[in-house]
Structures are given as C-alpha cells and as structure tokens.
mmCIF file of C-alpha atoms in Angstrom:
data_model
loop_
_atom_site.group_PDB
_atom_site.id
_atom_site.type_symbol
_atom_site.label_atom_id
_atom_site.label_comp_id
_atom_site.label_asym_id
_atom_site.label_seq_id
_atom_site.Cartn_x
_atom_site.Cartn_y
_atom_site.Cartn_z
ATOM 1 C CA MET M 1 -11.068 8.037 2.270
ATOM 2 C CA SER M 2 -8.945 10.551 4.066
ATOM 3 C CA LEU M 3 -5.495 10.314 2.506
ATOM 4 C CA ILE M 4 -4.720 13.571 0.752
ATOM 5 C CA GLU M 5 -2.222 14.145 -2.048
ATOM 6 C CA PHE M 6 0.312 16.660 -0.797
ATOM 7 C CA THR M 7 1.195 19.474 -3.174
ATOM 8 C CA LYS M 8 2.870 22.757 -2.419
ATOM 9 C CA ASN M 9 0.002 24.707 -3.957
ATOM 10 C CA ARG M 10 -2.965 22.915 -2.392
ATOM 11 C CA TRP M 11 -3.257 22.069 1.246
ATOM 12 C CA PRO M 12 -6.539 20.631 2.503
ATOM 13 C CA TRP M 13 -6.866 23.351 5.109
ATOM 14 C CA ASN M 14 -7.105 25.950 2.321
ATOM 15 C CA TYR M 15 -10.610 24.534 1.968
ATOM 16 C CA GLY M 16 -13.018 23.250 4.567
ATOM 17 C CA LEU M 17 -11.623 19.762 5.205
ATOM 18 C CA THR M 18 -15.041 18.143 4.903
ATOM 19 C CA ASP M 19 -15.671 19.953 1.609
ATOM 20 C CA PHE M 20 -12.246 18.898 0.363
ATOM 21 C CA LEU M 21 -12.743 15.207 1.160
ATOM 22 C CA GLU M 22 -16.230 15.116 -0.353
ATOM 23 C CA ARG M 23 -15.175 16.456 -3.742
ATOM 24 C CA GLU M 24 -16.072 14.109 -6.582
ATOM 25 C CA ASP M 25 -12.691 14.717 -8.211
ATOM 26 C CA PHE M 26 -10.734 14.028 -4.995
ATOM 27 C CA PHE M 27 -8.353 11.527 -6.620
ATOM 28 C CA ASN M 28 -8.602 12.970 -10.125
ATOM 29 C CA ASP M 29 -5.157 13.710 -11.582
ATOM 30 C CA ASP M 30 -6.446 16.973 -13.077
ATOM 31 C CA PHE M 31 -7.450 18.207 -9.641
ATOM 32 C CA PHE M 32 -3.993 17.555 -8.176
ATOM 33 C CA ASN M 33 -2.081 18.440 -11.359
ATOM 34 C CA LEU M 34 0.239 15.449 -10.908
ATOM 35 C CA GLU M 35 3.460 15.098 -12.817
ATOM 36 C CA LYS M 36 3.329 12.560 -15.632
ATOM 37 C CA SER M 37 6.191 10.605 -14.072
ATOM 38 C CA SER M 38 4.183 9.887 -10.919
ATOM 39 C CA PRO M 39 3.302 6.214 -10.534
ATOM 40 C CA ALA M 40 -0.321 5.135 -10.407
ATOM 41 C CA MET M 41 -1.591 4.701 -6.868
ATOM 42 C CA ASN M 42 -4.308 2.599 -5.226
ATOM 43 C CA VAL M 43 -5.461 3.258 -1.660
ATOM 44 C CA LYS M 44 -7.462 0.761 0.381
ATOM 45 C CA GLU M 45 -8.893 1.563 3.788
ATOM 46 C CA HIS M 46 -9.439 -1.366 6.144
ATOM 47 C CA ASP M 47 -10.741 -1.393 9.713
ATOM 48 C CA ASP M 48 -7.228 -1.412 11.198
ATOM 49 C CA ASP M 49 -5.042 0.153 8.530
ATOM 50 C CA PHE M 50 -4.533 1.811 5.152
ATOM 51 C CA GLU M 51 -2.848 -0.040 2.300
ATOM 52 C CA ILE M 52 -1.194 1.997 -0.449
ATOM 53 C CA GLU M 53 -0.010 0.430 -3.710
ATOM 54 C CA LEU M 54 2.284 2.267 -6.126
ATOM 55 C CA ALA M 55 2.889 0.868 -9.608
ATOM 56 C CA SER M 56 6.634 1.234 -10.048
ATOM 57 C CA PRO M 57 8.010 -1.488 -12.338
ATOM 58 C CA GLY M 58 11.703 -1.668 -13.161
ATOM 59 C CA PHE M 59 12.986 -0.493 -9.791
ATOM 60 C CA ASP M 60 14.852 -2.439 -7.110
ATOM 61 C CA LYS M 61 14.099 -2.330 -3.386
ATOM 62 C CA LYS M 62 17.255 -0.276 -2.824
ATOM 63 C CA ASN M 63 15.981 2.461 -5.194
ATOM 64 C CA PHE M 64 13.157 3.544 -2.871
ATOM 65 C CA GLU M 65 13.289 6.168 -0.156
ATOM 66 C CA ILE M 66 10.276 6.389 2.138
ATOM 67 C CA SER M 67 9.987 8.984 4.889
ATOM 68 C CA LEU M 68 7.358 10.285 7.281
ATOM 69 C CA LYS M 69 7.468 13.725 8.852
ATOM 70 C CA ASP M 70 4.667 15.880 10.251
ATOM 71 C CA HIS M 71 2.023 13.460 8.919
ATOM 72 C CA VAL M 72 3.377 13.748 5.369
ATOM 73 C CA LEU M 73 4.410 10.431 3.828
ATOM 74 C CA GLU M 74 6.918 10.860 1.022
ATOM 75 C CA VAL M 75 7.847 8.067 -1.375
ATOM 76 C CA SER M 76 10.549 8.597 -3.945
ATOM 77 C CA ALA M 77 12.666 6.389 -6.148
ATOM 78 C CA GLU M 78 15.586 6.956 -8.433
ATOM 79 C CA LYS M 79 17.520 4.666 -10.747
ATOM 80 C CA GLU M 80 20.192 5.145 -13.322
ATOM 81 C CA LYS M 81 21.354 2.622 -15.902
ATOM 82 C CA GLU M 82 24.309 2.976 -18.194
ATOM 83 C CA GLU M 83 25.496 0.614 -20.931
ATOM 84 C CA THR M 84 28.690 0.850 -22.917
ATOM 85 C CA GLY M 85 29.495 -1.421 -25.816
ATOM 86 C CA LYS M 86 31.746 -1.661 -28.868
ATOM 87 C CA ASP M 87 30.531 -3.088 -32.158
ATOM 88 C CA ASN M 88 32.376 -2.910 -35.545
ATOM 89 C CA GLU M 89 34.468 0.199 -34.830
ATOM 90 C CA TYR M 90 31.438 2.012 -33.480
ATOM 91 C CA THR M 91 31.184 2.803 -29.823
ATOM 92 C CA ARG M 92 27.804 3.295 -28.309
ATOM 93 C CA LYS M 93 26.862 4.546 -24.930
ATOM 94 C CA GLU M 94 23.301 4.447 -23.682
ATOM 95 C CA PHE M 95 21.963 5.644 -20.386
ATOM 96 C CA ASN M 96 18.583 5.771 -18.731
ATOM 97 C CA TYR M 97 17.510 7.814 -15.736
ATOM 98 C CA CYS M 98 14.152 7.431 -14.028
ATOM 99 C CA SER M 99 12.770 8.947 -10.845
ATOM 100 C CA PHE M 100 9.524 9.861 -9.143
ATOM 101 C CA ARG M 101 8.251 11.435 -5.940
ATOM 102 C CA ARG M 102 4.815 11.205 -4.343
ATOM 103 C CA ALA M 103 3.807 12.834 -1.075
ATOM 104 C CA LEU M 104 0.604 12.218 0.875
ATOM 105 C CA GLN M 105 -0.825 14.210 3.754
ATOM 106 C CA LEU M 106 -1.876 11.475 6.172
ATOM 107 C CA PRO M 107 -5.045 11.705 8.250
ATOM 108 C CA LYS M 108 -4.816 12.015 12.026
ATOM 109 C CA THR M 109 -6.196 8.466 12.288
ATOM 110 C CA ILE M 110 -2.782 7.062 11.260
ATOM 111 C CA ASP M 111 -0.548 5.994 14.136
ATOM 112 C CA ASP M 112 2.760 7.549 13.100
ATOM 113 C CA SER M 113 4.531 6.005 16.097
ATOM 114 C CA LYS M 114 4.166 2.534 14.539
ATOM 115 C CA ASP M 115 6.458 1.325 11.787
ATOM 116 C CA ILE M 116 5.244 1.472 8.222
ATOM 117 C CA LYS M 117 5.500 -1.891 6.512
ATOM 118 C CA ALA M 118 6.847 -1.606 2.956
ATOM 119 C CA THR M 119 7.162 -4.471 0.477
ATOM 120 C CA TYR M 120 8.136 -4.492 -3.199
ATOM 121 C CA LYS M 121 7.145 -7.363 -5.458
ATOM 122 C CA ASN M 122 6.391 -7.671 -9.187
ATOM 123 C CA GLY M 123 6.703 -3.918 -9.755
ATOM 124 C CA ILE M 124 4.261 -2.936 -6.994
ATOM 125 C CA LEU M 125 5.375 -1.076 -3.871
ATOM 126 C CA ARG M 126 2.935 -1.778 -1.016
ATOM 127 C CA LEU M 127 2.828 0.339 2.127
ATOM 128 C CA ASN M 128 0.806 -0.583 5.187
ATOM 129 C CA LEU M 129 -0.011 2.176 7.691
ATOM 130 C CA GLN M 130 -1.663 1.262 10.990
ATOM 131 C CA LYS M 131 -4.558 3.275 12.419
ATOM 132 C CA ARG M 132 -4.540 4.595 15.972
ATOM 133 C CA GLU M 133 -6.421 2.323 18.385
ATOM 134 C CA ASP M 134 -8.756 5.096 19.563
ATOM 135 C CA THR M 135 -9.884 5.840 15.991
ATOM 136 C CA LYS M 136 -10.632 2.281 14.876
ATOM 137 C CA GLU M 137 -14.270 1.475 14.364
ATOM 138 C CA LYS M 138 -15.619 -0.402 17.342
ATOM 139 C CA PRO M 139 -17.885 -3.405 16.814
ATOM 140 C CA LYS M 140 -21.562 -2.925 17.385
ATOM 141 C CA LYS M 141 -22.408 -3.554 21.015
ATOM 142 C CA LYS M 142 -25.657 -5.326 21.787
ATOM 143 C CA ILE M 143 -27.404 -4.164 24.928
ATOM 144 C CA GLU M 144 -29.706 -6.599 26.616
ATOM 145 C CA VAL M 145 -32.948 -5.355 28.101
ATOM 146 C CA ILE M 146 -33.572 -6.765 31.584
#
C-alpha cells in the first residue's frame, strides 16, 4: 500500500520511503496523530486503481470538497444545521456544525491527469483513482522454447 496520510509534521521523505511504507503501524491512528473528527478510511489497491472509502454519514453530496494538487488529495466536508422553534412561551434555538478534513500524499503510480471518480451513497464517500498505464502490473508472459 503506498497511499500516505499527509500531515504537516510528518512527510514520508523525512524517513527512507521504503522504511516508512514498511512500518507495522503505517495506518495506525497513533502514528499519524489524527484528529478525532476525521472519518474512518478504507483503502483498497486493485491492479488498475485505488479505491478509497470514507465513512461520513449525515452529509450531502454538496457538502464535500475534493481537490488534488501536487499529488496531495484533500477531502473535506462541512455542514451546518439550525433549528428554531416556539413551544409554550419558550423559544429554543439549536444548531449543529460538523466538519472534517483528510489529506493523502498519493504515490507516483496514480495518474493525476485522469479524473477522480467520487460517489456518495449510504454515508460512504468512495473515491476511485486510476493508476498510470506504465506502472500497472503486467500479466505474466509465457515464453515458448523452440
């Protein structure tokens, strides 16, 4: 797995990249010191792409902002809800604000010239990032002896 959580304090090139990727605690929250408001994340690597899932229930599609710059993928969301009601001479006003931000340093195998496919369904934001053609694993080639 070569997606790297981006933090201001820890860049992978502060370490040997191979050492960094081989750490047992690579995706451990303690290692990255993630904020508690960060959504849980799953990363799947396929032959042709990476699939990232972020658990973010309660948001709408319009709440998300996804950007890619210098191989850093940033996903953020923000929502605000406000209710006002009047009941028996009492006025109540309730509000709720929720936001998060996650940033990932993408590997060089990602083709950043291709569009990132993003879908949101049942509280899960799914991102699909295509790999560069020259970095995809080639099928085993059988060589015939003549």
